[in-house]
mmCIF file of C-alpha atoms in Angstrom:
data_model
loop_
_atom_site.group_PDB
_atom_site.id
_atom_site.type_symbol
_atom_site.label_atom_id
_atom_site.label_comp_id
_atom_site.label_asym_id
_atom_site.label_seq_id
_atom_site.Cartn_x
_atom_site.Cartn_y
_atom_site.Cartn_z
ATOM 1 C CA MET A 639 -54.602 -61.735 35.122
ATOM 2 C CA GLU A 640 -55.871 -59.370 32.432
ATOM 3 C CA THR A 641 -56.045 -56.477 34.913
ATOM 4 C CA LEU A 642 -52.506 -57.164 36.119
ATOM 5 C CA LEU A 643 -51.212 -57.119 32.549
ATOM 6 C CA TRP A 644 -53.060 -53.837 31.891
ATOM 7 C CA ILE A 645 -51.490 -52.276 35.022
ATOM 8 C CA LEU A 646 -48.014 -53.538 34.040
ATOM 9 C CA VAL A 647 -48.342 -52.020 30.547
ATOM 10 C CA PHE A 648 -49.524 -48.709 32.045
ATOM 11 C CA LEU A 649 -46.657 -48.571 34.601
ATOM 12 C CA SER A 650 -44.074 -49.639 32.012
ATOM 13 C CA THR A 651 -45.286 -46.936 29.632
ATOM 14 C CA TYR A 652 -45.221 -44.303 32.376
ATOM 15 C CA CYS A 653 -41.623 -45.217 33.329
ATOM 16 C CA PHE A 654 -40.551 -45.479 29.674
ATOM 17 C CA MET A 655 -41.805 -41.935 29.143
ATOM 18 C CA GLU A 656 -39.207 -40.653 31.630
ATOM 19 C CA PHE A 657 -36.548 -42.215 29.382
ATOM 20 C CA MET A 658 -38.263 -40.681 26.329
ATOM 21 C CA ALA A 659 -38.359 -37.260 28.020
ATOM 22 C CA TRP A 660 -34.647 -37.541 28.863
ATOM 23 C CA PHE A 661 -33.735 -38.765 25.353
ATOM 24 C CA THR A 662 -35.883 -36.168 23.581
ATOM 25 C CA HIS A 663 -34.597 -33.394 25.817
ATOM 26 C CA LYS A 664 -30.927 -34.299 25.446
ATOM 27 C CA TYR A 665 -30.702 -35.337 21.796
ATOM 28 C CA ILE A 666 -33.602 -33.568 20.080
ATOM 29 C CA MET A 667 -34.399 -30.429 22.085
ATOM 30 C CA HIS A 668 -30.711 -29.717 22.715
ATOM 31 C CA GLY A 669 -29.931 -31.055 19.242
ATOM 32 C CA PHE A 670 -31.505 -30.445 15.863
ATOM 33 C CA LEU A 671 -34.707 -28.871 17.298
ATOM 34 C CA TRP A 672 -32.901 -26.406 19.565
ATOM 35 C CA SER A 673 -34.706 -23.633 17.652
ATOM 36 C CA LEU A 674 -37.951 -24.764 19.328
ATOM 37 C CA HIS A 675 -36.435 -25.286 22.789
ATOM 38 C CA LYS A 676 -34.096 -22.318 23.200
ATOM 39 C CA ASP A 677 -36.871 -19.923 24.243
ATOM 40 C CA HIS A 678 -37.327 -22.106 27.309
ATOM 41 C CA HIS A 679 -33.723 -21.427 28.402
ATOM 42 C CA LYS A 680 -33.565 -17.796 27.354
ATOM 43 C CA LYS A 681 -36.908 -16.059 27.058
ATOM 44 C CA ASP A 682 -36.891 -13.993 23.872
ATOM 45 C CA HIS A 683 -40.622 -13.204 23.667
ATOM 46 C CA ASP A 684 -43.487 -11.694 25.651
ATOM 47 C CA SER A 685 -45.922 -14.567 25.202
ATOM 48 C CA TRP A 686 -46.981 -17.045 27.887
ATOM 49 C CA PHE A 687 -46.751 -19.727 25.190
ATOM 50 C CA GLU A 688 -43.249 -20.945 24.305
ATOM 51 C CA ARG A 689 -42.188 -22.632 21.083
ATOM 52 C CA ASN A 690 -40.948 -25.333 23.454
ATOM 53 C CA ASP A 691 -44.609 -26.195 24.225
ATOM 54 C CA LEU A 692 -44.845 -27.830 20.785
ATOM 55 C CA PHE A 693 -43.076 -30.881 22.252
ATOM 56 C CA PHE A 694 -45.985 -31.314 24.659
ATOM 57 C CA ILE A 695 -48.405 -31.220 21.723
ATOM 58 C CA PHE A 696 -46.388 -33.923 19.933
ATOM 59 C CA TYR A 697 -46.674 -36.327 22.882
ATOM 60 C CA ALA A 698 -50.380 -35.479 23.280
ATOM 61 C CA ILE A 699 -50.900 -36.558 19.655
ATOM 62 C CA VAL A 700 -49.028 -39.817 20.310
ATOM 63 C CA SER A 701 -51.216 -40.479 23.371
ATOM 64 C CA VAL A 702 -54.450 -39.744 21.479
ATOM 65 C CA THR A 703 -53.294 -42.038 18.659
ATOM 66 C CA PHE A 704 -53.049 -44.944 21.122
ATOM 67 C CA PHE A 705 -56.530 -44.128 22.473
ATOM 68 C CA LEU A 706 -57.876 -44.210 18.914
ATOM 69 C CA LEU A 707 -56.117 -47.518 18.173
ATOM 70 C CA TRP A 708 -57.805 -48.967 21.237
ATOM 71 C CA LYS A 709 -61.243 -47.571 20.393
ATOM 72 C CA TYR A 710 -61.409 -48.168 16.641
ATOM 73 C CA ASN A 711 -59.076 -51.118 16.086
ATOM 74 C CA ASP A 712 -59.955 -53.013 19.255
ATOM 75 C CA LEU A 713 -56.293 -52.981 20.251
ATOM 76 C CA TRP A 714 -56.520 -53.484 24.032
ATOM 77 C CA ILE A 715 -52.938 -52.402 24.673
ATOM 78 C CA GLY A 716 -53.651 -48.974 23.166
ATOM 79 C CA LEU A 717 -55.638 -47.915 26.246
ATOM 80 C CA PRO A 718 -52.983 -48.534 28.933
ATOM 81 C CA ILE A 719 -50.273 -47.085 26.671
ATOM 82 C CA GLY A 720 -52.358 -43.998 25.892
ATOM 83 C CA ILE A 721 -53.203 -43.488 29.562
ATOM 84 C CA GLY A 722 -49.546 -44.071 30.556
ATOM 85 C CA ILE A 723 -48.354 -41.380 28.139
ATOM 86 C CA PHE A 724 -51.127 -39.035 29.292
ATOM 87 C CA ALA A 725 -50.350 -39.654 32.996
ATOM 88 C CA TYR A 726 -46.656 -38.970 32.433
ATOM 89 C CA GLY A 727 -47.477 -35.805 30.471
ATOM 90 C CA LEU A 728 -49.722 -34.620 33.285
ATOM 91 C CA SER A 729 -47.003 -35.384 35.863
ATOM 92 C CA TYR A 730 -44.427 -33.584 33.756
ATOM 93 C CA PHE A 731 -46.716 -30.560 33.368
ATOM 94 C CA ILE A 732 -47.390 -30.400 37.114
ATOM 95 C CA VAL A 733 -43.734 -30.794 38.109
ATOM 96 C CA HIS A 734 -42.062 -28.798 35.329
ATOM 97 C CA ASP A 735 -44.495 -26.086 34.288
ATOM 98 C CA ILE A 736 -46.449 -25.542 37.497
ATOM 99 C CA PHE A 737 -44.083 -26.490 40.332
ATOM 100 C CA ILE A 738 -40.664 -25.534 38.926
ATOM 101 C CA HIS A 739 -41.382 -22.720 36.467
ATOM 102 C CA GLN A 740 -44.517 -21.419 38.210
ATOM 103 C CA ARG A 741 -46.496 -20.877 34.994
ATOM 104 C CA PHE A 742 -49.456 -21.180 37.354
ATOM 105 C CA LYS A 743 -48.924 -19.999 40.907
ATOM 106 C CA LEU A 744 -49.436 -23.326 42.693
ATOM 107 C CA PHE A 745 -47.229 -25.510 44.905
ATOM 108 C CA ARG A 746 -45.029 -22.538 45.801
ATOM 109 C CA ASN A 747 -44.413 -23.785 49.336
ATOM 110 C CA ALA A 748 -43.603 -27.430 48.519
ATOM 111 C CA ASN A 749 -40.302 -28.058 50.243
ATOM 112 C CA ASN A 750 -39.896 -31.787 50.880
ATOM 113 C CA TRP A 751 -36.726 -33.719 49.951
ATOM 114 C CA TYR A 752 -38.083 -34.725 46.525
ATOM 115 C CA ALA A 753 -39.213 -31.195 45.652
ATOM 116 C CA ARG A 754 -35.841 -29.734 46.635
ATOM 117 C CA GLY A 755 -33.930 -32.372 44.640
ATOM 118 C CA VAL A 756 -35.964 -31.907 41.473
ATOM 119 C CA ARG A 757 -35.752 -28.117 41.765
ATOM 120 C CA ARG A 758 -31.988 -28.276 42.313
ATOM 121 C CA ALA A 759 -31.435 -30.554 39.296
ATOM 122 C CA HIS A 760 -33.554 -28.356 37.061
ATOM 123 C CA LYS A 761 -31.744 -25.234 38.229
ATOM 124 C CA ILE A 762 -28.428 -26.860 37.271
ATOM 125 C CA HIS A 763 -29.893 -27.709 33.857
ATOM 126 C CA HIS A 764 -31.005 -24.116 33.273
ATOM 127 C CA LYS A 765 -27.707 -22.544 34.281
ATOM 128 C CA HIS A 766 -26.575 -23.394 30.735
ATOM 129 C CA LEU A 767 -28.238 -20.953 28.338
ATOM 130 C CA GLY A 768 -26.923 -22.630 25.198
ATOM 131 C CA LYS A 769 -27.598 -26.038 23.762
ATOM 132 C CA GLU A 770 -24.184 -27.455 24.693
ATOM 133 C CA ASP A 771 -22.752 -28.485 28.072
ATOM 134 C CA GLY A 772 -26.144 -29.304 29.574
ATOM 135 C CA GLU A 773 -26.838 -31.798 32.326
ATOM 136 C CA CYS A 774 -29.889 -33.209 34.142
ATOM 137 C CA PHE A 775 -32.126 -33.825 31.156
ATOM 138 C CA GLY A 776 -34.655 -36.001 32.990
ATOM 139 C CA MET A 777 -37.568 -34.660 34.966
ATOM 140 C CA LEU A 778 -39.094 -36.981 37.553
ATOM 141 C CA PHE A 779 -36.083 -39.215 38.221
ATOM 142 C CA VAL A 780 -32.997 -37.078 38.750
ATOM 143 C CA PRO A 781 -29.544 -38.184 39.971
ATOM 144 C CA PHE A 782 -29.331 -38.922 43.680
ATOM 145 C CA LYS A 783 -26.646 -36.253 44.217
ATOM 146 C CA TYR A 784 -29.339 -33.542 43.921
ATOM 147 C CA PHE A 785 -31.180 -34.925 46.932
ATOM 148 C CA LYS A 786 -28.149 -34.592 49.197
ATOM 149 C CA ARG A 787 -27.667 -31.425 51.248
#
């Protein structure tokens, strides 16, 4: 029973992070912290690093905090939450930074229905260069219409 509860907390955290990514992207990145996100929509620098990458660091700190709560405060739930946040961050990095934006030249030939749908949704999101009028703020779960031909 304990293992099942651990797995449920991990999976719930992982899925909740998609909501957090959507919420943060729509209301914070395209809101009051647009100054950190805008270089992701319109590259205004020569660096590989974007100011937008600071959001990744924020969630890494949150994940590490849960690991530390588990280790030093004997809070069992900290481990599955910390791993859930980490796993989502890794998934996001692979899909967004590697697969879609090709920051590392991997997965260039992925062309299944899911890959095409996620790419299509992200392309629609990036057609807006400003912070207003955006759509498709999620990453791993995008609207079904982007999977249709």
